[in-house]
PDB file of N, CA and C in Angstrom:
ATOM      1  N   GLN Z   1     -99.372-135.218  84.840  1.00  0.00           N
ATOM      2  CA  GLN Z   1    -100.416-135.043  85.841  1.00  0.00           C
ATOM      3  C   GLN Z   1    -100.140-135.931  87.035  1.00  0.00           C
ATOM      4  N   VAL Z   2    -100.418-135.378  88.198  1.00  0.00           N
ATOM      5  CA  VAL Z   2    -100.266-136.112  89.450  1.00  0.00           C
ATOM      6  C   VAL Z   2    -101.602-136.075  90.183  1.00  0.00           C
ATOM      7  N   GLN Z   3    -102.038-137.221  90.644  1.00  0.00           N
ATOM      8  CA  GLN Z   3    -103.250-137.305  91.458  1.00  0.00           C
ATOM      9  C   GLN Z   3    -102.846-137.622  92.897  1.00  0.00           C
ATOM     10  N   LEU Z   4    -103.511-136.947  93.825  1.00  0.00           N
ATOM     11  CA  LEU Z   4    -103.219-137.120  95.242  1.00  0.00           C
ATOM     12  C   LEU Z   4    -104.486-137.518  95.981  1.00  0.00           C
ATOM     13  N   VAL Z   5    -104.381-138.538  96.806  1.00  0.00           N
ATOM     14  CA  VAL Z   5    -105.525-138.991  97.592  1.00  0.00           C
ATOM     15  C   VAL Z   5    -105.113-139.026  99.058  1.00  0.00           C
ATOM     16  N   GLU Z   6    -105.805-138.230  99.866  1.00  0.00           N
ATOM     17  CA  GLU Z   6    -105.510-138.154 101.292  1.00  0.00           C
ATOM     18  C   GLU Z   6    -106.427-139.092 102.078  1.00  0.00           C
ATOM     19  N   SER Z   7    -105.959-139.510 103.225  1.00  0.00           N
ATOM     20  CA  SER Z   7    -106.771-140.293 104.143  1.00  0.00           C
ATOM     21  C   SER Z   7    -106.253-140.096 105.549  1.00  0.00           C
ATOM     22  N   GLY Z   8    -107.079-140.471 106.520  1.00  0.00           N
ATOM     23  CA  GLY Z   8    -106.633-140.452 107.902  1.00  0.00           C
ATOM     24  C   GLY Z   8    -107.204-139.357 108.763  1.00  0.00           C
ATOM     25  N   GLY Z   9    -107.978-138.451 108.199  1.00  0.00           N
ATOM     26  CA  GLY Z   9    -108.580-137.408 109.021  1.00  0.00           C
ATOM     27  C   GLY Z   9    -109.680-137.963 109.900  1.00  0.00           C
ATOM     28  N   GLY Z  10    -110.197-137.107 110.773  1.00  0.00           N
ATOM     29  CA  GLY Z  10    -111.276-137.537 111.648  1.00  0.00           C
ATOM     30  C   GLY Z  10    -111.416-136.648 112.849  1.00  0.00           C
ATOM     31  N   LEU Z  11    -112.140-137.164 113.843  1.00  0.00           N
ATOM     32  CA  LEU Z  11    -112.405-136.445 115.079  1.00  0.00           C
ATOM     33  C   LEU Z  11    -111.579-137.064 116.199  1.00  0.00           C
ATOM     34  N   VAL Z  12    -110.904-136.217 116.951  1.00  0.00           N
ATOM     35  CA  VAL Z  12    -110.067-136.701 118.042  1.00  0.00           C
ATOM     36  C   VAL Z  12    -110.138-135.703 119.190  1.00  0.00           C
ATOM     37  N   GLN Z  13    -109.964-136.184 120.399  1.00  0.00           N
ATOM     38  CA  GLN Z  13    -109.939-135.289 121.548  1.00  0.00           C
ATOM     39  C   GLN Z  13    -108.590-134.597 121.670  1.00  0.00           C
ATOM     40  N   ALA Z  14    -108.594-133.453 122.299  1.00  0.00           N
ATOM     41  CA  ALA Z  14    -107.351-132.732 122.532  1.00  0.00           C
ATOM     42  C   ALA Z  14    -106.358-133.633 123.259  1.00  0.00           C
ATOM     43  N   GLY Z  15    -105.111-133.572 122.807  1.00  0.00           N
ATOM     44  CA  GLY Z  15    -104.068-134.424 123.356  1.00  0.00           C
ATOM     45  C   GLY Z  15    -103.893-135.729 122.602  1.00  0.00           C
ATOM     46  N   GLY Z  16    -104.821-136.022 121.723  1.00  0.00           N
ATOM     47  CA  GLY Z  16    -104.759-137.259 120.959  1.00  0.00           C
ATOM     48  C   GLY Z  16    -103.880-137.153 119.731  1.00  0.00           C
ATOM     49  N   SER Z  17    -103.896-138.222 118.940  1.00  0.00           N
ATOM     50  CA  SER Z  17    -103.041-138.316 117.756  1.00  0.00           C
ATOM     51  C   SER Z  17    -103.838-138.770 116.544  1.00  0.00           C
ATOM     52  N   LEU Z  18    -103.369-138.346 115.395  1.00  0.00           N
ATOM     53  CA  LEU Z  18    -103.873-138.811 114.114  1.00  0.00           C
ATOM     54  C   LEU Z  18    -102.705-138.920 113.145  1.00  0.00           C
ATOM     55  N   ARG Z  19    -102.858-139.791 112.167  1.00  0.00           N
ATOM     56  CA  ARG Z  19    -101.855-139.926 111.117  1.00  0.00           C
ATOM     57  C   ARG Z  19    -102.534-139.756 109.772  1.00  0.00           C
ATOM     58  N   LEU Z  20    -102.091-138.760 109.034  1.00  0.00           N
ATOM     59  CA  LEU Z  20    -102.603-138.518 107.690  1.00  0.00           C
ATOM     60  C   LEU Z  20    -101.680-139.175 106.670  1.00  0.00           C
ATOM     61  N   SER Z  21    -102.285-139.680 105.608  1.00  0.00           N
ATOM     62  CA  SER Z  21    -101.520-140.254 104.507  1.00  0.00           C
ATOM     63  C   SER Z  21    -101.950-139.588 103.208  1.00  0.00           C
ATOM     64  N   CYS Z  22    -101.025-139.503 102.279  1.00  0.00           N
ATOM     65  CA  CYS Z  22    -101.319-138.936 100.967  1.00  0.00           C
ATOM     66  C   CYS Z  22    -100.565-139.764  99.933  1.00  0.00           C
ATOM     67  N   ALA Z  23    -101.324-140.446  99.095  1.00  0.00           N
ATOM     68  CA  ALA Z  23    -100.727-141.294  98.071  1.00  0.00           C
ATOM     69  C   ALA Z  23    -100.795-140.594  96.718  1.00  0.00           C
ATOM     70  N   ALA Z  24     -99.662-140.543  96.058  1.00  0.00           N
ATOM     71  CA  ALA Z  24     -99.583-139.921  94.735  1.00  0.00           C
ATOM     72  C   ALA Z  24     -99.605-140.991  93.658  1.00  0.00           C
ATOM     73  N   SER Z  25    -100.259-140.667  92.560  1.00  0.00           N
ATOM     74  CA  SER Z  25    -100.277-141.555  91.396  1.00  0.00           C
ATOM     75  C   SER Z  25    -100.167-140.707  90.132  1.00  0.00           C
ATOM     76  N   GLY Z  26     -99.944-141.372  89.028  1.00  0.00           N
ATOM     77  CA  GLY Z  26     -99.768-140.656  87.775  1.00  0.00           C
ATOM     78  C   GLY Z  26     -98.297-140.440  87.487  1.00  0.00           C
ATOM     79  N   ALA Z  27     -97.938-139.209  87.149  1.00  0.00           N
ATOM     80  CA  ALA Z  27     -96.550-138.884  86.789  1.00  0.00           C
ATOM     81  C   ALA Z  27     -95.738-138.627  88.045  1.00  0.00           C
ATOM     82  N   THR Z  28     -95.400-139.699  88.747  1.00  0.00           N
ATOM     83  CA  THR Z  28     -94.734-139.566  90.050  1.00  0.00           C
ATOM     84  C   THR Z  28     -93.221-139.562  89.968  1.00  0.00           C
ATOM     85  N   ALA Z  29     -92.674-139.806  88.787  1.00  0.00           N
ATOM     86  CA  ALA Z  29     -91.226-139.983  88.681  1.00  0.00           C
ATOM     87  C   ALA Z  29     -90.437-138.729  89.020  1.00  0.00           C
ATOM     88  N   ASN Z  30     -91.028-137.559  88.835  1.00  0.00           N
ATOM     89  CA  ASN Z  30     -90.266-136.320  89.055  1.00  0.00           C
ATOM     90  C   ASN Z  30     -90.943-135.429  90.080  1.00  0.00           C
ATOM     91  N   ILE Z  31     -91.503-136.053  91.106  1.00  0.00           N
ATOM     92  CA  ILE Z  31     -92.075-135.257  92.192  1.00  0.00           C
ATOM     93  C   ILE Z  31     -90.946-134.746  93.065  1.00  0.00           C
ATOM     94  N   ASN Z  32     -90.924-133.480  93.322  1.00  0.00           N
ATOM     95  CA  ASN Z  32     -89.914-132.862  94.172  1.00  0.00           C
ATOM     96  C   ASN Z  32     -90.435-132.835  95.607  1.00  0.00           C
ATOM     97  N   ALA Z  33     -90.824-131.670  96.070  1.00  0.00           N
ATOM     98  CA  ALA Z  33     -91.310-131.555  97.441  1.00  0.00           C
ATOM     99  C   ALA Z  33     -92.741-132.072  97.568  1.00  0.00           C
ATOM    100  N   MET Z  34     -93.025-132.598  98.727  1.00  0.00           N
ATOM    101  CA  MET Z  34     -94.396-132.954  99.102  1.00  0.00           C
ATOM    102  C   MET Z  34     -94.656-132.343 100.469  1.00  0.00           C
ATOM    103  N   GLY Z  35     -95.922-132.085 100.751  1.00  0.00           N
ATOM    104  CA  GLY Z  35     -96.182-131.470 102.044  1.00  0.00           C
ATOM    105  C   GLY Z  35     -97.642-131.405 102.390  1.00  0.00           C
ATOM    106  N   TRP Z  36     -97.876-130.807 103.537  1.00  0.00           N
ATOM    107  CA  TRP Z  36     -99.229-130.658 104.053  1.00  0.00           C
ATOM    108  C   TRP Z  36     -99.494-129.188 104.368  1.00  0.00           C
ATOM    109  N   TYR Z  37    -100.674-128.767 104.014  1.00  0.00           N
ATOM    110  CA  TYR Z  37    -101.176-127.438 104.334  1.00  0.00           C
ATOM    111  C   TYR Z  37    -102.518-127.611 105.027  1.00  0.00           C
ATOM    112  N   ARG Z  38    -102.985-126.564 105.681  1.00  0.00           N
ATOM    113  CA  ARG Z  38    -104.301-126.620 106.296  1.00  0.00           C
ATOM    114  C   ARG Z  38    -105.025-125.289 106.126  1.00  0.00           C
ATOM    115  N   GLN Z  39    -106.345-125.372 106.193  1.00  0.00           N
ATOM    116  CA  GLN Z  39    -107.162-124.188 105.970  1.00  0.00           C
ATOM    117  C   GLN Z  39    -108.405-124.251 106.841  1.00  0.00           C
ATOM    118  N   THR Z  40    -108.726-123.114 107.459  1.00  0.00           N
ATOM    119  CA  THR Z  40    -109.963-122.959 108.220  1.00  0.00           C
ATOM    120  C   THR Z  40    -110.834-121.941 107.502  1.00  0.00           C
ATOM    121  N   PRO Z  41    -112.135-121.980 107.754  1.00  0.00           N
ATOM    122  CA  PRO Z  41    -113.058-121.076 107.046  1.00  0.00           C
ATOM    123  C   PRO Z  41    -112.658-119.612 107.197  1.00  0.00           C
ATOM    124  N   GLY Z  42    -112.614-118.913 106.083  1.00  0.00           N
ATOM    125  CA  GLY Z  42    -112.300-117.499 106.085  1.00  0.00           C
ATOM    126  C   GLY Z  42    -110.830-117.174 106.139  1.00  0.00           C
ATOM    127  N   ASN Z  43    -109.998-118.185 106.172  1.00  0.00           N
ATOM    128  CA  ASN Z  43    -108.548-117.972 106.259  1.00  0.00           C
ATOM    129  C   ASN Z  43    -107.824-118.565 105.064  1.00  0.00           C
ATOM    130  N   GLN Z  44    -106.610-118.084 104.850  1.00  0.00           N
ATOM    131  CA  GLN Z  44    -105.804-118.615 103.766  1.00  0.00           C
ATOM    132  C   GLN Z  44    -105.227-119.974 104.151  1.00  0.00           C
ATOM    133  N   ARG Z  45    -104.937-120.744 103.133  1.00  0.00           N
ATOM    134  CA  ARG Z  45    -104.278-122.025 103.354  1.00  0.00           C
ATOM    135  C   ARG Z  45    -102.864-121.756 103.869  1.00  0.00           C
ATOM    136  N   GLU Z  46    -102.467-122.489 104.910  1.00  0.00           N
ATOM    137  CA  GLU Z  46    -101.156-122.248 105.502  1.00  0.00           C
ATOM    138  C   GLU Z  46    -100.327-123.524 105.521  1.00  0.00           C
ATOM    139  N   LEU Z  47     -99.026-123.322 105.447  1.00  0.00           N
ATOM    140  CA  LEU Z  47     -98.102-124.437 105.472  1.00  0.00           C
ATOM    141  C   LEU Z  47     -98.099-125.105 106.845  1.00  0.00           C
ATOM    142  N   VAL Z  48     -98.128-126.429 106.831  1.00  0.00           N
ATOM    143  CA  VAL Z  48     -97.945-127.204 108.053  1.00  0.00           C
ATOM    144  C   VAL Z  48     -96.551-127.822 108.057  1.00  0.00           C
ATOM    145  N   ALA Z  49     -96.239-128.568 107.005  1.00  0.00           N
ATOM    146  CA  ALA Z  49     -94.934-129.227 106.928  1.00  0.00           C
ATOM    147  C   ALA Z  49     -94.618-129.573 105.481  1.00  0.00           C
ATOM    148  N   LEU Z  50     -93.330-129.538 105.155  1.00  0.00           N
ATOM    149  CA  LEU Z  50     -92.843-129.895 103.833  1.00  0.00           C
ATOM    150  C   LEU Z  50     -91.705-130.879 103.960  1.00  0.00           C
ATOM    151  N   ILE Z  51     -91.549-131.722 102.950  1.00  0.00           N
ATOM    152  CA  ILE Z  51     -90.413-132.630 102.901  1.00  0.00           C
ATOM    153  C   ILE Z  51     -89.920-132.705 101.466  1.00  0.00           C
ATOM    154  N   SER Z  52     -88.625-132.567 101.291  1.00  0.00           N
ATOM    155  CA  SER Z  52     -88.042-132.625  99.959  1.00  0.00           C
ATOM    156  C   SER Z  52     -87.873-134.073  99.520  1.00  0.00           C
ATOM    157  N   SER Z  53     -87.522-134.259  98.259  1.00  0.00           N
ATOM    158  CA  SER Z  53     -87.283-135.617  97.772  1.00  0.00           C
ATOM    159  C   SER Z  53     -86.100-136.256  98.492  1.00  0.00           C
ATOM    160  N   GLY Z  54     -85.219-135.438  99.022  1.00  0.00           N
ATOM    161  CA  GLY Z  54     -84.072-135.944  99.756  1.00  0.00           C
ATOM    162  C   GLY Z  54     -84.310-136.108 101.244  1.00  0.00           C
ATOM    163  N   GLY Z  55     -85.511-135.735 101.705  1.00  0.00           N
ATOM    164  CA  GLY Z  55     -85.843-135.942 103.108  1.00  0.00           C
ATOM    165  C   GLY Z  55     -85.686-134.728 104.001  1.00  0.00           C
ATOM    166  N   ARG Z  56     -85.311-133.594 103.450  1.00  0.00           N
ATOM    167  CA  ARG Z  56     -85.191-132.393 104.273  1.00  0.00           C
ATOM    168  C   ARG Z  56     -86.589-131.885 104.621  1.00  0.00           C
ATOM    169  N   THR Z  57     -86.776-131.507 105.880  1.00  0.00           N
ATOM    170  CA  THR Z  57     -88.107-131.130 106.354  1.00  0.00           C
ATOM    171  C   THR Z  57     -88.165-129.678 106.805  1.00  0.00           C
ATOM    172  N   ASN Z  58     -89.385-129.147 106.783  1.00  0.00           N
ATOM    173  CA  ASN Z  58     -89.636-127.785 107.233  1.00  0.00           C
ATOM    174  C   ASN Z  58     -91.019-127.771 107.874  1.00  0.00           C
ATOM    175  N   TYR Z  59     -91.117-127.145 109.051  1.00  0.00           N
ATOM    176  CA  TYR Z  59     -92.374-127.143 109.794  1.00  0.00           C
ATOM    177  C   TYR Z  59     -92.810-125.731 110.144  1.00  0.00           C
ATOM    178  N   ALA Z  60     -94.116-125.548 110.229  1.00  0.00           N
ATOM    179  CA  ALA Z  60     -94.638-124.315 110.803  1.00  0.00           C
ATOM    180  C   ALA Z  60     -94.296-124.293 112.292  1.00  0.00           C
ATOM    181  N   ASP Z  61     -94.032-123.112 112.817  1.00  0.00           N
ATOM    182  CA  ASP Z  61     -93.661-123.000 114.227  1.00  0.00           C
ATOM    183  C   ASP Z  61     -94.736-123.591 115.134  1.00  0.00           C
ATOM    184  N   SER Z  62     -95.982-123.459 114.732  1.00  0.00           N
ATOM    185  CA  SER Z  62     -97.093-123.896 115.586  1.00  0.00           C
ATOM    186  C   SER Z  62     -97.174-125.411 115.751  1.00  0.00           C
ATOM    187  N   VAL Z  63     -96.485-126.162 114.910  1.00  0.00           N
ATOM    188  CA  VAL Z  63     -96.574-127.625 114.991  1.00  0.00           C
ATOM    189  C   VAL Z  63     -95.238-128.284 115.317  1.00  0.00           C
ATOM    190  N   LYS Z  64     -94.183-127.510 115.403  1.00  0.00           N
ATOM    191  CA  LYS Z  64     -92.866-128.073 115.698  1.00  0.00           C
ATOM    192  C   LYS Z  64     -92.888-128.820 117.028  1.00  0.00           C
ATOM    193  N   GLY Z  65     -92.317-130.007 117.036  1.00  0.00           N
ATOM    194  CA  GLY Z  65     -92.281-130.816 118.235  1.00  0.00           C
ATOM    195  C   GLY Z  65     -93.515-131.673 118.438  1.00  0.00           C
ATOM    196  N   ARG Z  66     -94.568-131.426 117.663  1.00  0.00           N
ATOM    197  CA  ARG Z  66     -95.802-132.213 117.799  1.00  0.00           C
ATOM    198  C   ARG Z  66     -96.101-133.019 116.528  1.00  0.00           C
ATOM    199  N   PHE Z  67     -95.795-132.466 115.377  1.00  0.00           N
ATOM    200  CA  PHE Z  67     -96.077-133.123 114.102  1.00  0.00           C
ATOM    201  C   PHE Z  67     -94.782-133.603 113.469  1.00  0.00           C
ATOM    202  N   THR Z  68     -94.866-134.712 112.757  1.00  0.00           N
ATOM    203  CA  THR Z  68     -93.720-135.242 112.032  1.00  0.00           C
ATOM    204  C   THR Z  68     -94.151-135.628 110.627  1.00  0.00           C
ATOM    205  N   ILE Z  69     -93.449-135.098 109.649  1.00  0.00           N
ATOM    206  CA  ILE Z  69     -93.716-135.456 108.254  1.00  0.00           C
ATOM    207  C   ILE Z  69     -92.685-136.482 107.813  1.00  0.00           C
ATOM    208  N   SER Z  70     -93.139-137.445 107.039  1.00  0.00           N
ATOM    209  CA  SER Z  70     -92.225-138.455 106.499  1.00  0.00           C
ATOM    210  C   SER Z  70     -92.704-138.836 105.109  1.00  0.00           C
ATOM    211  N   ARG Z  71     -91.831-139.555 104.427  1.00  0.00           N
ATOM    212  CA  ARG Z  71     -92.112-139.827 103.014  1.00  0.00           C
ATOM    213  C   ARG Z  71     -91.559-141.190 102.644  1.00  0.00           C
ATOM    214  N   ASP Z  72     -92.350-141.956 101.923  1.00  0.00           N
ATOM    215  CA  ASP Z  72     -91.914-143.240 101.378  1.00  0.00           C
ATOM    216  C   ASP Z  72     -91.881-143.075  99.863  1.00  0.00           C
ATOM    217  N   ASN Z  73     -90.701-142.842  99.329  1.00  0.00           N
ATOM    218  CA  ASN Z  73     -90.590-142.587  97.892  1.00  0.00           C
ATOM    219  C   ASN Z  73     -90.971-143.806  97.060  1.00  0.00           C
ATOM    220  N   ALA Z  74     -90.731-144.987  97.597  1.00  0.00           N
ATOM    221  CA  ALA Z  74     -91.075-146.210  96.853  1.00  0.00           C
ATOM    222  C   ALA Z  74     -92.589-146.342  96.688  1.00  0.00           C
ATOM    223  N   LYS Z  75     -93.335-145.834  97.680  1.00  0.00           N
ATOM    224  CA  LYS Z  75     -94.787-145.897  97.620  1.00  0.00           C
ATOM    225  C   LYS Z  75     -95.409-144.582  97.171  1.00  0.00           C
ATOM    226  N   ASN Z  76     -94.571-143.583  96.891  1.00  0.00           N
ATOM    227  CA  ASN Z  76     -95.065-142.254  96.495  1.00  0.00           C
ATOM    228  C   ASN Z  76     -96.096-141.736  97.486  1.00  0.00           C
ATOM    229  N   THR Z  77     -95.774-141.891  98.745  1.00  0.00           N
ATOM    230  CA  THR Z  77     -96.709-141.534  99.810  1.00  0.00           C
ATOM    231  C   THR Z  77     -96.013-140.642 100.829  1.00  0.00           C
ATOM    232  N   VAL Z  78     -96.735-139.638 101.286  1.00  0.00           N
ATOM    233  CA  VAL Z  78     -96.253-138.771 102.349  1.00  0.00           C
ATOM    234  C   VAL Z  78     -97.203-138.900 103.533  1.00  0.00           C
ATOM    235  N   TYR Z  79     -96.624-138.853 104.721  1.00  0.00           N
ATOM    236  CA  TYR Z  79     -97.392-139.029 105.950  1.00  0.00           C
ATOM    237  C   TYR Z  79     -97.228-137.801 106.842  1.00  0.00           C
ATOM    238  N   LEU Z  80     -98.228-137.577 107.670  1.00  0.00           N
ATOM    239  CA  LEU Z  80     -98.136-136.546 108.697  1.00  0.00           C
ATOM    240  C   LEU Z  80     -98.621-137.155 110.006  1.00  0.00           C
ATOM    241  N   GLN Z  81     -97.683-137.415 110.907  1.00  0.00           N
ATOM    242  CA  GLN Z  81     -98.023-137.907 112.230  1.00  0.00           C
ATOM    243  C   GLN Z  81     -98.277-136.694 113.124  1.00  0.00           C
ATOM    244  N   MET Z  82     -99.481-136.612 113.656  1.00  0.00           N
ATOM    245  CA  MET Z  82     -99.868-135.463 114.475  1.00  0.00           C
ATOM    246  C   MET Z  82    -100.127-135.932 115.899  1.00  0.00           C
ATOM    247  N   ASN Z  83     -99.313-135.470 116.817  1.00  0.00           N
ATOM    248  CA  ASN Z  83     -99.440-135.811 118.236  1.00  0.00           C
ATOM    249  C   ASN Z  83     -99.789-134.567 119.042  1.00  0.00           C
ATOM    250  N   SER Z  84    -100.254-134.793 120.250  1.00  0.00           N
ATOM    251  CA  SER Z  84    -100.602-133.690 121.162  1.00  0.00           C
ATOM    252  C   SER Z  84    -101.480-132.665 120.457  1.00  0.00           C
ATOM    253  N   LEU Z  85    -102.501-133.152 119.812  1.00  0.00           N
ATOM    254  CA  LEU Z  85    -103.367-132.274 119.029  1.00  0.00           C
ATOM    255  C   LEU Z  85    -104.112-131.291 119.911  1.00  0.00           C
ATOM    256  N   LYS Z  86    -104.317-130.100 119.357  1.00  0.00           N
ATOM    257  CA  LYS Z  86    -104.998-129.026 120.057  1.00  0.00           C
ATOM    258  C   LYS Z  86    -106.237-128.610 119.256  1.00  0.00           C
ATOM    259  N   PRO Z  87    -107.226-128.025 119.919  1.00  0.00           N
ATOM    260  CA  PRO Z  87    -108.407-127.564 119.166  1.00  0.00           C
ATOM    261  C   PRO Z  87    -108.053-126.630 118.010  1.00  0.00           C
ATOM    262  N   GLU Z  88    -107.005-125.839 118.170  1.00  0.00           N
ATOM    263  CA  GLU Z  88    -106.618-124.916 117.099  1.00  0.00           C
ATOM    264  C   GLU Z  88    -105.991-125.623 115.902  1.00  0.00           C
ATOM    265  N   ASP Z  89    -105.763-126.921 115.997  1.00  0.00           N
ATOM    266  CA  ASP Z  89    -105.311-127.700 114.840  1.00  0.00           C
ATOM    267  C   ASP Z  89    -106.481-128.100 113.944  1.00  0.00           C
ATOM    268  N   THR Z  90    -107.695-127.848 114.386  1.00  0.00           N
ATOM    269  CA  THR Z  90    -108.871-128.176 113.589  1.00  0.00           C
ATOM    270  C   THR Z  90    -108.836-127.424 112.262  1.00  0.00           C
ATOM    271  N   ALA Z  91    -108.947-128.153 111.170  1.00  0.00           N
ATOM    272  CA  ALA Z  91    -108.863-127.566 109.839  1.00  0.00           C
ATOM    273  C   ALA Z  91    -109.084-128.651 108.795  1.00  0.00           C
ATOM    274  N   VAL Z  92    -109.197-128.228 107.552  1.00  0.00           N
ATOM    275  CA  VAL Z  92    -109.097-129.166 106.436  1.00  0.00           C
ATOM    276  C   VAL Z  92    -107.622-129.226 106.046  1.00  0.00           C
ATOM    277  N   TYR Z  93    -107.086-130.415 106.009  1.00  0.00           N
ATOM    278  CA  TYR Z  93    -105.682-130.612 105.682  1.00  0.00           C
ATOM    279  C   TYR Z  93    -105.559-131.064 104.229  1.00  0.00           C
ATOM    280  N   TYR Z  94    -104.679-130.379 103.512  1.00  0.00           N
ATOM    281  CA  TYR Z  94    -104.474-130.650 102.097  1.00  0.00           C
ATOM    282  C   TYR Z  94    -103.047-131.131 101.853  1.00  0.00           C
ATOM    283  N   CYS Z  95    -102.943-132.151 101.033  1.00  0.00           N
ATOM    284  CA  CYS Z  95    -101.643-132.635 100.587  1.00  0.00           C
ATOM    285  C   CYS Z  95    -101.250-131.872  99.320  1.00  0.00           C
ATOM    286  N   LYS Z  96     -99.974-131.595  99.205  1.00  0.00           N
ATOM    287  CA  LYS Z  96     -99.445-130.901  98.035  1.00  0.00           C
ATOM    288  C   LYS Z  96     -98.216-131.639  97.525  1.00  0.00           C
ATOM    289  N   ALA Z  97     -98.124-131.755  96.213  1.00  0.00           N
ATOM    290  CA  ALA Z  97     -96.927-132.313  95.580  1.00  0.00           C
ATOM    291  C   ALA Z  97     -96.491-131.374  94.473  1.00  0.00           C
ATOM    292  N   VAL Z  98     -95.206-131.201  94.345  1.00  0.00           N
ATOM    293  CA  VAL Z  98     -94.645-130.352  93.288  1.00  0.00           C
ATOM    294  C   VAL Z  98     -93.960-131.252  92.274  1.00  0.00           C
ATOM    295  N   HIS Z  99     -94.464-131.213  91.068  1.00  0.00           N
ATOM    296  CA  HIS Z  99     -93.933-132.039  89.978  1.00  0.00           C
ATOM    297  C   HIS Z  99     -93.411-131.114  88.895  1.00  0.00           C
ATOM    298  N   ARG Z 100     -92.116-131.121  88.724  1.00  0.00           N
ATOM    299  CA  ARG Z 100     -91.483-130.243  87.722  1.00  0.00           C
ATOM    300  C   ARG Z 100     -91.981-128.814  87.876  1.00  0.00           C
ATOM    301  N   TRP Z 101     -91.984-128.340  89.113  1.00  0.00           N
ATOM    302  CA  TRP Z 101     -92.340-126.968  89.493  1.00  0.00           C
ATOM    303  C   TRP Z 101     -93.831-126.670  89.396  1.00  0.00           C
ATOM    304  N   THR Z 102     -94.645-127.661  89.048  1.00  0.00           N
ATOM    305  CA  THR Z 102     -96.093-127.485  89.014  1.00  0.00           C
ATOM    306  C   THR Z 102     -96.703-128.073  90.283  1.00  0.00           C
ATOM    307  N   PRO Z 103     -97.486-127.284  91.030  1.00  0.00           N
ATOM    308  CA  PRO Z 103     -98.110-127.808  92.248  1.00  0.00           C
ATOM    309  C   PRO Z 103     -99.404-128.567  91.957  1.00  0.00           C
ATOM    310  N   TYR Z 104     -99.588-129.648  92.684  1.00  0.00           N
ATOM    311  CA  TYR Z 104    -100.825-130.417  92.635  1.00  0.00           C
ATOM    312  C   TYR Z 104    -101.355-130.540  94.061  1.00  0.00           C
ATOM    313  N   TRP Z 105    -102.679-130.567  94.182  1.00  0.00           N
ATOM    314  CA  TRP Z 105    -103.322-130.604  95.488  1.00  0.00           C
ATOM    315  C   TRP Z 105    -104.275-131.788  95.588  1.00  0.00           C
ATOM    316  N   GLY Z 106    -104.368-132.328  96.786  1.00  0.00           N
ATOM    317  CA  GLY Z 106    -105.380-133.323  97.069  1.00  0.00           C
ATOM    318  C   GLY Z 106    -106.711-132.648  97.362  1.00  0.00           C
ATOM    319  N   GLN Z 107    -107.715-133.468  97.649  1.00  0.00           N
ATOM    320  CA  GLN Z 107    -109.070-132.946  97.844  1.00  0.00           C
ATOM    321  C   GLN Z 107    -109.289-132.442  99.268  1.00  0.00           C
ATOM    322  N   GLY Z 108    -108.391-132.775 100.160  1.00  0.00           N
ATOM    323  CA  GLY Z 108    -108.498-132.323 101.542  1.00  0.00           C
ATOM    324  C   GLY Z 108    -109.149-133.357 102.439  1.00  0.00           C
ATOM    325  N   THR Z 109    -108.734-133.366 103.693  1.00  0.00           N
ATOM    326  CA  THR Z 109    -109.324-134.249 104.688  1.00  0.00           C
ATOM    327  C   THR Z 109    -109.537-133.446 105.975  1.00  0.00           C
ATOM    328  N   GLN Z 110    -110.708-133.602 106.563  1.00  0.00           N
ATOM    329  CA  GLN Z 110    -111.063-132.825 107.742  1.00  0.00           C
ATOM    330  C   GLN Z 110    -110.434-133.417 108.994  1.00  0.00           C
ATOM    331  N   VAL Z 111    -109.811-132.560 109.777  1.00  0.00           N
ATOM    332  CA  VAL Z 111    -109.314-132.926 111.102  1.00  0.00           C
ATOM    333  C   VAL Z 111    -110.022-132.036 112.113  1.00  0.00           C
ATOM    334  N   THR Z 112    -110.692-132.649 113.056  1.00  0.00           N
ATOM    335  CA  THR Z 112    -111.408-131.917 114.089  1.00  0.00           C
ATOM    336  C   THR Z 112    -110.907-132.361 115.454  1.00  0.00           C
ATOM    337  N   VAL Z 113    -110.453-131.408 116.251  1.00  0.00           N
ATOM    338  CA  VAL Z 113    -109.937-131.690 117.586  1.00  0.00           C
ATOM    339  C   VAL Z 113    -110.881-131.058 118.602  1.00  0.00           C
ATOM    340  N   SER Z 114    -111.492-131.889 119.419  1.00  0.00           N
ATOM    341  CA  SER Z 114    -112.440-131.397 120.415  1.00  0.00           C
ATOM    342  C   SER Z 114    -111.723-131.115 121.734  1.00  0.00           C
ATOM    343  N   SER Z 115    -112.221-130.122 122.438  1.00  0.00           N
ATOM    344  CA  SER Z 115    -111.586-129.739 123.712  1.00  0.00           C
ATOM    345  C   SER Z 115    -112.189-130.492 124.886  1.00  0.00           C
TER     346      SER Z 115
END
């Protein structure tokens, strides 16, 4: 079992920045990919960014050049630095970790970008 705790969400004006953190605990020894997804009411959860255990990254086209995902394996923590935020980035952001091919999700953190 892997437990994920997110932090760092909040309210920010358009053009501002936020940094999300997600700390994993429990069976962290075999966590493969970690990443961030987001969801708005009435819509499916969508990929924002992924990072492999080796550091390879993948981003949604809508956030490329503005968001950066990073990972501290020693702390079992993944980060999402979000710059140049837009109102359309408003969503609940969820952390995901894959442990031996089983996905685990955090509880979500709200990000609201005002225009």
